[in-house]
Amino acid sequence: SRAEVPAPIGNPARSSEDAQRLARAIYEGLDADKEHFLILALNNKNRVSGFKIISTGSLTASLVHPREVYSAAIRLEAAAVVFLHNHPSGDPQPSPEDLDITKRLKEVGDVMGIRVLDHIVLGNGSYFSFSDRGML
């Protein structure tokens, strides 16, 4: 189920609110008991050009490697990306691993010239945005 399917092309993702709303529609079709990490690919006008589920993990963890993240971003011709993952526990507070992978992914994006706009952690009815907290 790692198919690359076009997201609602042309939808703007100018804020964490936009991005998490678009993502929730994608997550509705996924197993809520597992952690899924995905990227939204955006064009230079911050409109969605596609998305890809990068990994699906166990109840507590999803393993993400920058190589898979950015090969998908390149295939989707992303000028910018938003990372998203869910916490099956329902608590969107980022884990130490979430902080670490966000930092690594941001560094790789900077080197590649792909803007990292946000990393959003989805919880039950709430979310945590790295960008809104000034952590990117």
One Martini backbone bead per residue (centre of mass of N, CA, C, O) as a GRO file, in nm:
protein
  136
    1SER     BB    1   0.055   0.065   0.016
    2ARG     BB    2   0.290   0.260  -0.147
    3ALA     BB    3   0.139   0.435  -0.318
    4GLU     BB    4   0.143   0.692  -0.551
    5VAL     BB    5  -0.084   0.946  -0.491
    6PRO     BB    6  -0.261   1.198  -0.569
    7ALA     BB    7  -0.342   1.459  -0.434
    8PRO     BB    8  -0.517   1.733  -0.400
    9ILE     BB    9  -0.456   1.914  -0.641
   10GLY     BB   10  -0.391   2.256  -0.545
   11ASN     BB   11  -0.387   2.255  -0.258
   12PRO     BB   12  -0.338   2.446   0.001
   13ALA     BB   13  -0.032   2.469   0.236
   14ARG     BB   14   0.010   2.747   0.443
   15SER     BB   15  -0.057   2.570   0.700
   16SER     BB   16  -0.102   2.357   0.953
   17GLU     BB   17  -0.406   2.342   0.916
   18ASP     BB   18  -0.411   2.259   0.621
   19ALA     BB   19  -0.227   2.006   0.642
   20GLN     BB   20  -0.388   1.844   0.857
   21ARG     BB   21  -0.650   1.830   0.695
   22LEU     BB   22  -0.540   1.676   0.451
   23ALA     BB   23  -0.422   1.434   0.614
   24ARG     BB   24  -0.678   1.317   0.747
   25ALA     BB   25  -0.790   1.201   0.481
   26ILE     BB   26  -0.562   0.994   0.450
   27TYR     BB   27  -0.578   0.854   0.740
   28GLU     BB   28  -0.863   0.725   0.712
   29GLY     BB   29  -0.724   0.481   0.524
   30LEU     BB   30  -0.570   0.402   0.786
   31ASP     BB   31  -0.418   0.247   1.041
   32ALA     BB   32  -0.459   0.366   1.369
   33ASP     BB   33  -0.247   0.154   1.520
   34LYS     BB   34  -0.042   0.298   1.337
   35GLU     BB   35   0.251   0.441   1.224
   36HIS     BB   36   0.260   0.718   0.989
   37PHE     BB   37   0.477   0.835   0.731
   38LEU     BB   38   0.452   1.151   0.555
   39ILE     BB   39   0.446   1.335   0.247
   40LEU     BB   40   0.413   1.662   0.135
   41ALA     BB   41   0.405   1.797  -0.180
   42LEU     BB   42   0.528   2.113  -0.300
   43ASN     BB   43   0.514   2.388  -0.461
   44ASN     BB   44   0.613   2.724  -0.507
   45LYS     BB   45   0.293   2.786  -0.399
   46ASN     BB   46   0.201   2.578  -0.177
   47ARG     BB   47   0.097   2.334  -0.347
   48VAL     BB   48  -0.021   2.033  -0.394
   49SER     BB   49   0.149   1.753  -0.579
   50GLY     BB   50   0.169   1.534  -0.342
   51PHE     BB   51   0.208   1.197  -0.195
   52LYS     BB   52   0.378   0.987   0.066
   53ILE     BB   53   0.419   0.684   0.210
   54ILE     BB   54   0.704   0.589   0.380
   55SER     BB   55   0.589   0.466   0.663
   56THR     BB   56   0.513   0.174   0.870
   57GLY     BB   57   0.452   0.102   1.198
   58SER     BB   58   0.410   0.053   1.495
   59LEU     BB   59   0.265   0.166   1.772
   60THR     BB   60   0.556   0.341   1.847
   61ALA     BB   61   0.696   0.313   1.546
   62SER     BB   62   0.875   0.484   1.279
   63LEU     BB   63   1.088   0.426   1.016
   64VAL     BB   64   1.314   0.685   0.903
   65HIS     BB   65   1.471   0.782   0.595
   66PRO     BB   66   1.604   1.029   0.410
   67ARG     BB   67   1.620   0.877   0.141
   68GLU     BB   68   1.313   0.817   0.108
   69VAL     BB   69   1.207   1.101   0.138
   70TYR     BB   70   1.380   1.239  -0.105
   71SER     BB   71   1.305   1.053  -0.336
   72ALA     BB   72   1.007   1.130  -0.327
   73ALA     BB   73   1.037   1.437  -0.359
   74ILE     BB   74   1.167   1.420  -0.639
   75ARG     BB   75   0.944   1.259  -0.787
   76LEU     BB   76   0.732   1.502  -0.693
   77GLU     BB   77   0.863   1.782  -0.741
   78ALA     BB   78   0.961   1.932  -0.482
   79ALA     BB   79   1.001   2.248  -0.324
   80ALA     BB   80   0.831   2.137  -0.081
   81VAL     BB   81   0.773   2.015   0.264
   82VAL     BB   82   0.558   1.796   0.461
   83PHE     BB   83   0.555   1.641   0.761
   84LEU     BB   84   0.385   1.332   0.874
   85HIS     BB   85   0.245   1.201   1.185
   86ASN     BB   86   0.122   0.954   1.400
   87HIS     BB   87  -0.032   0.892   1.725
   88PRO     BB   88  -0.196   0.626   1.853
   89SER     BB   89  -0.230   0.744   2.151
   90GLY     BB   90  -0.319   1.072   2.085
   91ASP     BB   91  -0.043   1.209   2.149
   92PRO     BB   92   0.133   1.483   1.986
   93GLN     BB   93   0.382   1.468   2.137
   94PRO     BB   94   0.705   1.474   2.084
   95SER     BB   95   0.962   1.277   2.054
   96PRO     BB   96   1.293   1.239   2.054
   97GLU     BB   97   1.286   1.108   1.769
   98ASP     BB   98   1.129   1.335   1.631
   99LEU     BB   99   1.341   1.554   1.678
  100ASP     BB  100   1.575   1.411   1.532
  101ILE     BB  101   1.449   1.364   1.246
  102THR     BB  102   1.383   1.657   1.188
  103LYS     BB  103   1.671   1.763   1.191
  104ARG     BB  104   1.780   1.577   0.967
  105LEU     BB  105   1.577   1.650   0.742
  106LYS     BB  106   1.644   1.952   0.736
  107GLU     BB  107   1.943   1.928   0.659
  108VAL     BB  108   1.893   1.783   0.390
  109GLY     BB  109   1.708   1.994   0.263
  110ASP     BB  110   1.913   2.224   0.261
  111VAL     BB  111   2.116   2.083   0.073
  112MET     BB  112   1.884   2.026  -0.163
  113GLY     BB  113   1.666   2.268  -0.180
  114ILE     BB  114   1.433   2.175   0.026
  115ARG     BB  115   1.166   2.286   0.183
  116VAL     BB  116   1.086   2.286   0.529
  117LEU     BB  117   0.779   2.368   0.671
  118ASP     BB  118   0.695   2.090   0.829
  119HIS     BB  119   0.603   1.904   1.134
  120ILE     BB  120   0.332   1.679   1.192
  121VAL     BB  121   0.147   1.573   1.478
  122LEU     BB  122  -0.101   1.339   1.518
  123GLY     BB  123  -0.394   1.334   1.704
  124ASN     BB  124  -0.669   1.345   1.897
  125GLY     BB  125  -0.795   1.638   1.777
  126SER     BB  126  -0.482   1.699   1.748
  127TYR     BB  127  -0.171   1.898   1.714
  128PHE     BB  128   0.180   1.920   1.614
  129SER     BB  129   0.387   2.208   1.531
  130PHE     BB  130   0.702   2.294   1.458
  131SER     BB  131   0.658   2.571   1.325
  132ASP     BB  132   0.468   2.707   1.537
  133ARG     BB  133   0.715   2.658   1.763
  134GLY     BB  134   1.002   2.726   1.630
  135MET     BB  135   1.154   2.420   1.534
  136LEU     BB  136   1.292   2.493   1.220
   0.00000   0.00000   0.00000
